[in-house]
């Protein structure tokens, strides 16, 4: 019995995390709508999950859910309100930066495509609902070198630009076709190129899964894209590609249905959305029940060799591969089979890169000293 105690404690901890994650999902369900239903959460539950919402960037969105309800008055709601106000200011600054960067690139003959960020924030009823830090721009392969060189001039202006060559292996390699289907939308006096709505939903689904669905805001993006789609939405285009890729998209949409209450009954993915693997939903809720750590925070930790080595055991437990991200890394199916083989495979595939980065950091420190 003594041997089993640590496993029992760990299991109870996972259950607590999942319970908190469920509260997060309950509070955010429908929060992106212009007139959301009153939250079913209690003031005590809001206080419990508010730090998680703020840390994940969903504080402003949560404020829009509670502001006209009884939960809008407790002191903890003030933190959510402050997040909303800050995001309102940041949205204006990001729009100015976006216009500046697009003009710069078009001035050298490069027409970039914006993904995520403002491209999805603009679909929300209020820009402050959806914060973002970087400007994710995709360019054609022939334009990447020229665009990369031009963007070095804006690095010192407080503008973070994440430049992508095409759309990456998890999204679609047919870059020319995606650009051909794209459209221009107005931002004040400038046109911004964005994905067509079918490619946009597909991209959001792939992005969510690739990063383990650890951030509730990403699932809200999918919910917004689903509920704002036009009557002519082409599901065949959205679900094109291999059967496995189509299933990934269907599973991501299923998460939006099961956790955030999005109605997908009249869509081709409805049968799959109702029959998700139980581990998939549990994995999302458990990650939503702990403070979100951005990839930058993890990389910053890894670049401190002394801290990395002394805190390695704890960090290994904390960063045991997310089963969703591990499956996507190995391009596996989202079926009901155990995820351990994918998680082990993920560790093996990442170990060499991690050691290389650590060795490189150590050498850089030695050279500086």
PDB file of C-alpha atoms in Angstrom, residues 204-321:
ATOM      1  CA  UNK A 204      -6.505  27.036 -36.264  1.00  0.00           C
ATOM      2  CA  UNK A 205      -7.318  23.367 -35.646  1.00  0.00           C
ATOM      3  CA  UNK A 206      -3.848  22.196 -36.617  1.00  0.00           C
ATOM      4  CA  UNK A 207      -2.194  24.911 -34.541  1.00  0.00           C
ATOM      5  CA  UNK A 208      -4.255  23.967 -31.483  1.00  0.00           C
ATOM      6  CA  UNK A 209      -3.316  20.298 -31.695  1.00  0.00           C
ATOM      7  CA  UNK A 210       0.324  20.847 -32.597  1.00  0.00           C
ATOM      8  CA  UNK A 211       0.761  22.809 -29.376  1.00  0.00           C
ATOM      9  CA  UNK A 212      -1.175  20.345 -27.249  1.00  0.00           C
ATOM     10  CA  UNK A 213      -4.326  22.486 -26.887  1.00  0.00           C
ATOM     11  CA  UNK A 214      -2.791  23.888 -23.692  1.00  0.00           C
ATOM     12  CA  UNK A 215      -4.277  27.368 -24.123  1.00  0.00           C
ATOM     13  CA  UNK A 216      -8.078  27.744 -23.905  1.00  0.00           C
ATOM     14  CA  UNK A 217      -7.959  30.872 -26.061  1.00  0.00           C
ATOM     15  CA  UNK A 218      -6.952  28.742 -29.050  1.00  0.00           C
ATOM     16  CA  UNK A 219     -10.081  26.625 -28.724  1.00  0.00           C
ATOM     17  CA  UNK A 220     -12.171  29.793 -28.465  1.00  0.00           C
ATOM     18  CA  UNK A 221     -10.617  30.872 -31.779  1.00  0.00           C
ATOM     19  CA  UNK A 222     -11.959  27.700 -33.368  1.00  0.00           C
ATOM     20  CA  UNK A 223     -15.371  28.345 -31.820  1.00  0.00           C
ATOM     21  CA  UNK A 224     -15.430  31.878 -33.243  1.00  0.00           C
ATOM     22  CA  UNK A 225     -14.353  30.670 -36.691  1.00  0.00           C
ATOM     23  CA  UNK A 226     -17.080  28.014 -36.646  1.00  0.00           C
ATOM     24  CA  UNK A 227     -19.866  30.349 -35.583  1.00  0.00           C
ATOM     25  CA  UNK A 228     -18.862  33.133 -38.001  1.00  0.00           C
ATOM     26  CA  UNK A 229     -18.552  30.964 -41.122  1.00  0.00           C
ATOM     27  CA  UNK A 230     -20.695  31.945 -44.097  1.00  0.00           C
ATOM     28  CA  UNK A 231     -23.454  29.893 -45.687  1.00  0.00           C
ATOM     29  CA  UNK A 232     -21.156  28.972 -48.564  1.00  0.00           C
ATOM     30  CA  UNK A 233     -18.497  27.408 -46.338  1.00  0.00           C
ATOM     31  CA  UNK A 234     -16.839  24.541 -48.240  1.00  0.00           C
ATOM     32  CA  UNK A 235     -16.377  21.634 -45.829  1.00  0.00           C
ATOM     33  CA  UNK A 236     -14.742  19.518 -48.533  1.00  0.00           C
ATOM     34  CA  UNK A 237     -11.990  22.116 -48.827  1.00  0.00           C
ATOM     35  CA  UNK A 238     -11.575  22.421 -45.063  1.00  0.00           C
ATOM     36  CA  UNK A 239     -11.333  18.639 -44.644  1.00  0.00           C
ATOM     37  CA  UNK A 240      -9.183  18.008 -47.721  1.00  0.00           C
ATOM     38  CA  UNK A 241      -5.937  16.075 -47.614  1.00  0.00           C
ATOM     39  CA  UNK A 242      -5.332  12.697 -46.048  1.00  0.00           C
ATOM     40  CA  UNK A 243      -7.938  10.938 -43.925  1.00  0.00           C
ATOM     41  CA  UNK A 244      -5.740  11.423 -40.866  1.00  0.00           C
ATOM     42  CA  UNK A 245      -5.431  15.177 -41.406  1.00  0.00           C
ATOM     43  CA  UNK A 246      -9.193  15.474 -41.842  1.00  0.00           C
ATOM     44  CA  UNK A 247      -9.656  13.542 -38.617  1.00  0.00           C
ATOM     45  CA  UNK A 248      -7.308  15.908 -36.770  1.00  0.00           C
ATOM     46  CA  UNK A 249      -9.473  18.845 -37.856  1.00  0.00           C
ATOM     47  CA  UNK A 250     -12.650  17.004 -36.854  1.00  0.00           C
ATOM     48  CA  UNK A 251     -11.250  16.188 -33.409  1.00  0.00           C
ATOM     49  CA  UNK A 252     -10.266  19.811 -32.764  1.00  0.00           C
ATOM     50  CA  UNK A 253     -13.774  20.911 -33.699  1.00  0.00           C
ATOM     51  CA  UNK A 254     -15.111  18.167 -31.446  1.00  0.00           C
ATOM     52  CA  UNK A 255     -13.218  19.683 -28.527  1.00  0.00           C
ATOM     53  CA  UNK A 256     -14.913  23.029 -29.190  1.00  0.00           C
ATOM     54  CA  UNK A 257     -18.261  21.251 -29.166  1.00  0.00           C
ATOM     55  CA  UNK A 258     -17.690  19.195 -26.032  1.00  0.00           C
ATOM     56  CA  UNK A 259     -15.859  21.783 -23.903  1.00  0.00           C
ATOM     57  CA  UNK A 260     -17.257  25.112 -25.111  1.00  0.00           C
ATOM     58  CA  UNK A 261     -20.743  24.141 -26.240  1.00  0.00           C
ATOM     59  CA  UNK A 262     -20.396  24.982 -29.942  1.00  0.00           C
ATOM     60  CA  UNK A 263     -23.226  23.513 -32.016  1.00  0.00           C
ATOM     61  CA  UNK A 264     -21.773  21.323 -34.780  1.00  0.00           C
ATOM     62  CA  UNK A 265     -24.822  19.107 -35.368  1.00  0.00           C
ATOM     63  CA  UNK A 266     -25.342  20.266 -38.947  1.00  0.00           C
ATOM     64  CA  UNK A 267     -21.719  19.755 -39.991  1.00  0.00           C
ATOM     65  CA  UNK A 268     -19.939  16.751 -41.540  1.00  0.00           C
ATOM     66  CA  UNK A 269     -17.789  16.366 -38.423  1.00  0.00           C
ATOM     67  CA  UNK A 270     -20.733  15.901 -36.033  1.00  0.00           C
ATOM     68  CA  UNK A 271     -20.382  12.099 -35.678  1.00  0.00           C
ATOM     69  CA  UNK A 272     -16.674  12.367 -34.894  1.00  0.00           C
ATOM     70  CA  UNK A 273     -17.197  15.314 -32.547  1.00  0.00           C
ATOM     71  CA  UNK A 274     -19.442  13.170 -30.380  1.00  0.00           C
ATOM     72  CA  UNK A 275     -16.964  10.285 -30.158  1.00  0.00           C
ATOM     73  CA  UNK A 276     -13.635  11.752 -29.130  1.00  0.00           C
ATOM     74  CA  UNK A 277     -11.104   9.579 -27.291  1.00  0.00           C
ATOM     75  CA  UNK A 278     -11.590  10.092 -23.549  1.00  0.00           C
ATOM     76  CA  UNK A 279      -7.880  10.737 -23.050  1.00  0.00           C
ATOM     77  CA  UNK A 280      -8.060  13.667 -25.463  1.00  0.00           C
ATOM     78  CA  UNK A 281     -10.623  15.588 -23.433  1.00  0.00           C
ATOM     79  CA  UNK A 282      -8.883  14.737 -20.149  1.00  0.00           C
ATOM     80  CA  UNK A 283      -5.531  15.946 -21.466  1.00  0.00           C
ATOM     81  CA  UNK A 284      -6.990  19.332 -22.418  1.00  0.00           C
ATOM     82  CA  UNK A 285      -8.750  19.832 -19.083  1.00  0.00           C
ATOM     83  CA  UNK A 286      -5.673  18.879 -17.075  1.00  0.00           C
ATOM     84  CA  UNK A 287      -3.547  21.439 -18.895  1.00  0.00           C
ATOM     85  CA  UNK A 288      -6.199  24.111 -18.537  1.00  0.00           C
ATOM     86  CA  UNK A 289      -6.156  23.450 -14.786  1.00  0.00           C
ATOM     87  CA  UNK A 290      -2.552  24.617 -14.303  1.00  0.00           C
ATOM     88  CA  UNK A 291      -0.869  27.973 -15.065  1.00  0.00           C
ATOM     89  CA  UNK A 292      -0.008  28.363 -18.739  1.00  0.00           C
ATOM     90  CA  UNK A 293       3.690  28.547 -19.612  1.00  0.00           C
ATOM     91  CA  UNK A 294       4.578  29.950 -22.986  1.00  0.00           C
ATOM     92  CA  UNK A 295       7.257  28.330 -25.169  1.00  0.00           C
ATOM     93  CA  UNK A 296       9.410  31.404 -24.519  1.00  0.00           C
ATOM     94  CA  UNK A 297       9.337  30.743 -20.764  1.00  0.00           C
ATOM     95  CA  UNK A 298      10.390  27.141 -21.294  1.00  0.00           C
ATOM     96  CA  UNK A 299      13.219  28.137 -23.638  1.00  0.00           C
ATOM     97  CA  UNK A 300      14.407  30.782 -21.170  1.00  0.00           C
ATOM     98  CA  UNK A 301      14.658  28.090 -18.512  1.00  0.00           C
ATOM     99  CA  UNK A 302      16.639  25.806 -20.802  1.00  0.00           C
ATOM    100  CA  UNK A 303      19.140  28.579 -21.545  1.00  0.00           C
ATOM    101  CA  UNK A 304      20.189  28.688 -17.869  1.00  0.00           C
ATOM    102  CA  UNK A 305      22.415  25.584 -17.552  1.00  0.00           C
ATOM    103  CA  UNK A 306      22.905  25.710 -13.788  1.00  0.00           C
ATOM    104  CA  UNK A 307      19.222  26.150 -13.076  1.00  0.00           C
ATOM    105  CA  UNK A 308      18.384  23.552 -15.700  1.00  0.00           C
ATOM    106  CA  UNK A 309      20.595  20.883 -14.130  1.00  0.00           C
ATOM    107  CA  UNK A 310      19.524  21.522 -10.535  1.00  0.00           C
ATOM    108  CA  UNK A 311      15.839  21.634 -11.430  1.00  0.00           C
ATOM    109  CA  UNK A 312      15.942  18.835 -13.999  1.00  0.00           C
ATOM    110  CA  UNK A 313      13.916  16.207 -12.074  1.00  0.00           C
ATOM    111  CA  UNK A 314      11.084  18.619 -11.355  1.00  0.00           C
ATOM    112  CA  UNK A 315      11.126  19.979 -14.880  1.00  0.00           C
ATOM    113  CA  UNK A 316      11.034  16.511 -16.414  1.00  0.00           C
ATOM    114  CA  UNK A 317       7.864  15.764 -14.459  1.00  0.00           C
ATOM    115  CA  UNK A 318       6.378  19.127 -15.350  1.00  0.00           C
ATOM    116  CA  UNK A 319       7.254  18.852 -19.020  1.00  0.00           C
ATOM    117  CA  UNK A 320       6.491  15.200 -19.638  1.00  0.00           C
ATOM    118  CA  UNK A 321       5.155  15.427 -23.187  1.00  0.00           C
TER     119      UNK A 321
END
